[in-house]
PDB file of C-alpha atoms in Angstrom:
ATOM      1  CA  MET A 148     -33.309  -9.597 -19.438  1.00  0.00           C
ATOM      2  CA  PRO A 149     -31.924  -6.095 -18.798  1.00  0.00           C
ATOM      3  CA  GLU A 150     -28.637  -5.297 -20.548  1.00  0.00           C
ATOM      4  CA  ALA A 151     -26.848  -4.576 -17.233  1.00  0.00           C
ATOM      5  CA  VAL A 152     -27.759  -8.055 -15.973  1.00  0.00           C
ATOM      6  CA  LYS A 153     -26.458  -9.654 -19.183  1.00  0.00           C
ATOM      7  CA  LEU A 154     -23.183  -7.734 -18.939  1.00  0.00           C
ATOM      8  CA  THR A 155     -22.831  -8.612 -15.253  1.00  0.00           C
ATOM      9  CA  LEU A 156     -23.314 -12.322 -15.869  1.00  0.00           C
ATOM     10  CA  LEU A 157     -21.016 -12.302 -18.896  1.00  0.00           C
ATOM     11  CA  ALA A 158     -18.268 -10.451 -17.003  1.00  0.00           C
ATOM     12  CA  ILE A 159     -18.443 -12.812 -14.015  1.00  0.00           C
ATOM     13  CA  ALA A 160     -18.490 -15.839 -16.330  1.00  0.00           C
ATOM     14  CA  TYR A 161     -15.424 -14.537 -18.195  1.00  0.00           C
ATOM     15  CA  LEU A 162     -13.520 -13.746 -14.974  1.00  0.00           C
ATOM     16  CA  SER A 163     -14.348 -17.180 -13.531  1.00  0.00           C
ATOM     17  CA  PHE A 164     -13.146 -18.859 -16.732  1.00  0.00           C
ATOM     18  CA  LYS A 165      -9.932 -16.824 -16.827  1.00  0.00           C
ATOM     19  CA  HIS A 166      -9.320 -17.725 -13.170  1.00  0.00           C
ATOM     20  CA  ALA A 167      -9.563 -21.429 -13.967  1.00  0.00           C
ATOM     21  CA  ILE A 168      -7.169 -21.032 -16.888  1.00  0.00           C
ATOM     22  CA  ALA A 169      -4.636 -18.905 -14.967  1.00  0.00           C
ATOM     23  CA  ASP A 170      -4.740 -21.011 -11.787  1.00  0.00           C
ATOM     24  CA  PHE A 171      -5.004 -24.521 -13.197  1.00  0.00           C
ATOM     25  CA  VAL A 172      -3.672 -24.472 -16.764  1.00  0.00           C
ATOM     26  CA  LEU A 173      -1.067 -21.703 -16.950  1.00  0.00           C
ATOM     27  CA  GLN A 174       0.335 -21.955 -13.433  1.00  0.00           C
ATOM     28  CA  ILE A 175       3.630 -23.758 -13.856  1.00  0.00           C
ATOM     29  CA  GLY A 176       5.538 -25.454 -11.034  1.00  0.00           C
ATOM     30  CA  TYR A 177       7.909 -22.489 -10.675  1.00  0.00           C
ATOM     31  CA  MET A 178       4.962 -20.251  -9.834  1.00  0.00           C
ATOM     32  CA  HIS A 179       3.246 -22.739  -7.548  1.00  0.00           C
ATOM     33  CA  ARG A 180       6.400 -23.648  -5.615  1.00  0.00           C
ATOM     34  CA  ASN A 181       7.323 -20.032  -4.926  1.00  0.00           C
ATOM     35  CA  LYS A 182       4.014 -18.256  -4.164  1.00  0.00           C
ATOM     36  CA  GLY A 183       4.737 -18.589  -0.452  1.00  0.00           C
ATOM     37  CA  ARG A 184       8.067 -16.756  -0.671  1.00  0.00           C
ATOM     38  CA  TYR A 185       7.194 -13.077  -0.406  1.00  0.00           C
ATOM     39  CA  GLY A 186       8.499 -11.097  -3.358  1.00  0.00           C
ATOM     40  CA  HIS A 187       9.660 -14.162  -5.298  1.00  0.00           C
ATOM     41  CA  PRO A 188       9.361 -13.726  -9.087  1.00  0.00           C
ATOM     42  CA  GLY A 189       7.323 -16.954  -9.359  1.00  0.00           C
ATOM     43  CA  GLY A 190       4.480 -15.570  -7.265  1.00  0.00           C
ATOM     44  CA  ILE A 191       4.748 -12.180  -8.935  1.00  0.00           C
ATOM     45  CA  LEU A 192       4.573 -13.803 -12.381  1.00  0.00           C
ATOM     46  CA  HIS A 193       1.488 -15.799 -11.361  1.00  0.00           C
ATOM     47  CA  ALA A 194      -0.319 -12.661 -10.146  1.00  0.00           C
ATOM     48  CA  PHE A 195       0.743 -10.821 -13.314  1.00  0.00           C
ATOM     49  CA  VAL A 196      -0.781 -13.566 -15.487  1.00  0.00           C
ATOM     50  CA  HIS A 197      -4.043 -13.125 -13.588  1.00  0.00           C
ATOM     51  CA  ALA A 198      -4.016  -9.356 -14.072  1.00  0.00           C
ATOM     52  CA  LEU A 199      -3.127  -9.704 -17.747  1.00  0.00           C
ATOM     53  CA  LEU A 200      -5.966 -12.146 -18.356  1.00  0.00           C
ATOM     54  CA  THR A 201      -8.381  -9.873 -16.498  1.00  0.00           C
ATOM     55  CA  ALA A 202      -7.891  -7.143 -19.119  1.00  0.00           C
ATOM     56  CA  PRO A 203     -10.216  -8.668 -21.774  1.00  0.00           C
ATOM     57  CA  VAL A 204     -13.166  -8.091 -19.419  1.00  0.00           C
ATOM     58  CA  PHE A 205     -12.989  -4.480 -20.605  1.00  0.00           C
ATOM     59  CA  LEU A 206     -14.118  -5.689 -24.027  1.00  0.00           C
ATOM     60  CA  ILE A 207     -17.314  -6.848 -22.321  1.00  0.00           C
ATOM     61  CA  VAL A 208     -17.746  -3.801 -20.085  1.00  0.00           C
ATOM     62  CA  PRO A 209     -15.733  -0.786 -21.264  1.00  0.00           C
ATOM     63  CA  ALA A 210     -14.176   1.452 -18.630  1.00  0.00           C
ATOM     64  CA  SER A 211     -12.051   4.569 -18.367  1.00  0.00           C
ATOM     65  CA  GLN A 212      -8.299   4.135 -18.499  1.00  0.00           C
ATOM     66  CA  GLU A 213      -8.107   5.150 -14.849  1.00  0.00           C
ATOM     67  CA  LEU A 214     -10.613   2.509 -13.780  1.00  0.00           C
ATOM     68  CA  MET A 215      -8.956  -0.147 -15.938  1.00  0.00           C
ATOM     69  CA  GLY A 216      -5.583   0.645 -14.380  1.00  0.00           C
ATOM     70  CA  ALA A 217      -7.007   0.561 -10.868  1.00  0.00           C
ATOM     71  CA  ILE A 218      -8.772  -2.749 -11.482  1.00  0.00           C
ATOM     72  CA  LEU A 219      -5.704  -4.403 -12.991  1.00  0.00           C
ATOM     73  CA  ALA A 220      -3.443  -3.140 -10.204  1.00  0.00           C
ATOM     74  CA  GLY A 221      -5.974  -4.226  -7.584  1.00  0.00           C
ATOM     75  CA  GLU A 222      -6.308  -7.678  -9.170  1.00  0.00           C
ATOM     76  CA  PHE A 223      -2.529  -8.084  -9.169  1.00  0.00           C
ATOM     77  CA  VAL A 224      -2.060  -6.994  -5.545  1.00  0.00           C
ATOM     78  CA  LEU A 225      -5.049  -8.904  -4.181  1.00  0.00           C
ATOM     79  CA  HIS A 226      -4.308 -12.105  -6.077  1.00  0.00           C
ATOM     80  CA  TYR A 227      -0.681 -12.046  -5.027  1.00  0.00           C
ATOM     81  CA  HIS A 228      -1.459 -11.535  -1.356  1.00  0.00           C
ATOM     82  CA  LEU A 229      -4.365 -13.992  -1.201  1.00  0.00           C
ATOM     83  CA  ASP A 230      -2.148 -16.716  -2.648  1.00  0.00           C
ATOM     84  CA  TRP A 231       0.766 -15.784  -0.415  1.00  0.00           C
ATOM     85  CA  MET A 232      -1.491 -15.852   2.668  1.00  0.00           C
ATOM     86  CA  LYS A 233      -2.921 -19.258   1.738  1.00  0.00           C
ATOM     87  CA  GLU A 234       0.600 -20.617   1.360  1.00  0.00           C
ATOM     88  CA  GLN A 235       1.606 -19.185   4.745  1.00  0.00           C
ATOM     89  CA  ILE A 236      -1.372 -20.817   6.425  1.00  0.00           C
ATOM     90  CA  THR A 237      -1.152 -24.228   4.761  1.00  0.00           C
ATOM     91  CA  LYS A 238       2.617 -24.593   4.933  1.00  0.00           C
ATOM     92  CA  GLY A 239       2.813 -23.049   8.404  1.00  0.00           C
ATOM     93  CA  ALA A 240       0.338 -25.634   9.664  1.00  0.00           C
ATOM     94  CA  GLY A 241       2.069 -28.404   7.740  1.00  0.00           C
ATOM     95  CA  TRP A 242      -1.109 -29.251   5.814  1.00  0.00           C
ATOM     96  CA  THR A 243      -0.812 -31.282   2.640  1.00  0.00           C
ATOM     97  CA  PRO A 244      -3.437 -32.556   0.185  1.00  0.00           C
ATOM     98  CA  VAL A 245      -4.084 -35.532   2.463  1.00  0.00           C
ATOM     99  CA  ASP A 246      -5.321 -33.182   5.230  1.00  0.00           C
ATOM    100  CA  ALA A 247      -8.896 -31.876   5.181  1.00  0.00           C
ATOM    101  CA  PRO A 248      -7.871 -28.373   6.393  1.00  0.00           C
ATOM    102  CA  PHE A 249      -5.635 -28.051   3.337  1.00  0.00           C
ATOM    103  CA  TRP A 250      -8.724 -28.325   1.138  1.00  0.00           C
ATOM    104  CA  TYR A 251     -10.680 -25.940   3.359  1.00  0.00           C
ATOM    105  CA  ALA A 252      -7.897 -23.395   2.815  1.00  0.00           C
ATOM    106  CA  ILE A 253      -7.986 -23.978  -0.949  1.00  0.00           C
ATOM    107  CA  GLY A 254     -11.757 -23.480  -0.906  1.00  0.00           C
ATOM    108  CA  VAL A 255     -11.531 -20.239   1.088  1.00  0.00           C
ATOM    109  CA  ASP A 256      -8.776 -19.011  -1.247  1.00  0.00           C
ATOM    110  CA  GLN A 257     -10.894 -19.718  -4.325  1.00  0.00           C
ATOM    111  CA  PHE A 258     -13.945 -18.091  -2.711  1.00  0.00           C
ATOM    112  CA  LEU A 259     -11.974 -14.914  -1.968  1.00  0.00           C
ATOM    113  CA  HIS A 260     -10.772 -14.792  -5.569  1.00  0.00           C
ATOM    114  CA  MET A 261     -14.380 -15.086  -6.757  1.00  0.00           C
ATOM    115  CA  LEU A 262     -15.369 -12.223  -4.433  1.00  0.00           C
ATOM    116  CA  THR A 263     -12.635 -10.191  -6.139  1.00  0.00           C
ATOM    117  CA  TYR A 264     -14.313 -10.842  -9.489  1.00  0.00           C
ATOM    118  CA  ILE A 265     -17.698  -9.856  -8.132  1.00  0.00           C
ATOM    119  CA  ALA A 266     -16.147  -6.608  -6.869  1.00  0.00           C
ATOM    120  CA  ILE A 267     -14.468  -5.971 -10.240  1.00  0.00           C
ATOM    121  CA  THR A 268     -17.765  -6.526 -12.011  1.00  0.00           C
ATOM    122  CA  GLY A 269     -19.534  -4.228  -9.574  1.00  0.00           C
ATOM    123  CA  LEU A 270     -16.991  -1.481 -10.241  1.00  0.00           C
ATOM    124  CA  LEU A 271     -17.497  -1.900 -13.988  1.00  0.00           C
ATOM    125  CA  ILE A 272     -21.289  -2.048 -13.938  1.00  0.00           C
ATOM    126  CA  ALA A 273     -21.937   0.663 -11.337  1.00  0.00           C
ATOM    127  CA  PRO A 274     -22.682   4.084 -12.790  1.00  0.00           C
ATOM    128  CA  PRO A 275     -19.842   6.575 -12.355  1.00  0.00           C
ATOM    129  CA  LEU A 276     -20.036   8.802  -9.307  1.00  0.00           C
TER     130      LEU A 276
END
């Protein structure tokens, strides 16, 4: 298997694992309850945890300081706003875990986060311009 393929798969596997840890293990009630309040420290802290745990991917695929900074900032901003948007949609519609659309929204949210990790990996693997 080509080295670039191995690095790609390893990076995506790491980012998927870190997402599960940050979203389902480290996300405390304070974060979860406040992600829908724009600018609330709980949502900011949750997005920061995601960005912080993204950083070890650079041990798998090294990058310039500029690219690392851009990726971490992008992860923070995107994660924050994806979560905020999901909260706006689910709470605005009054959906709860007993409603099927609530779970559709969770699924779309998780899918968009995974697309973020594919994009991060693409930025890391792609040859510099």
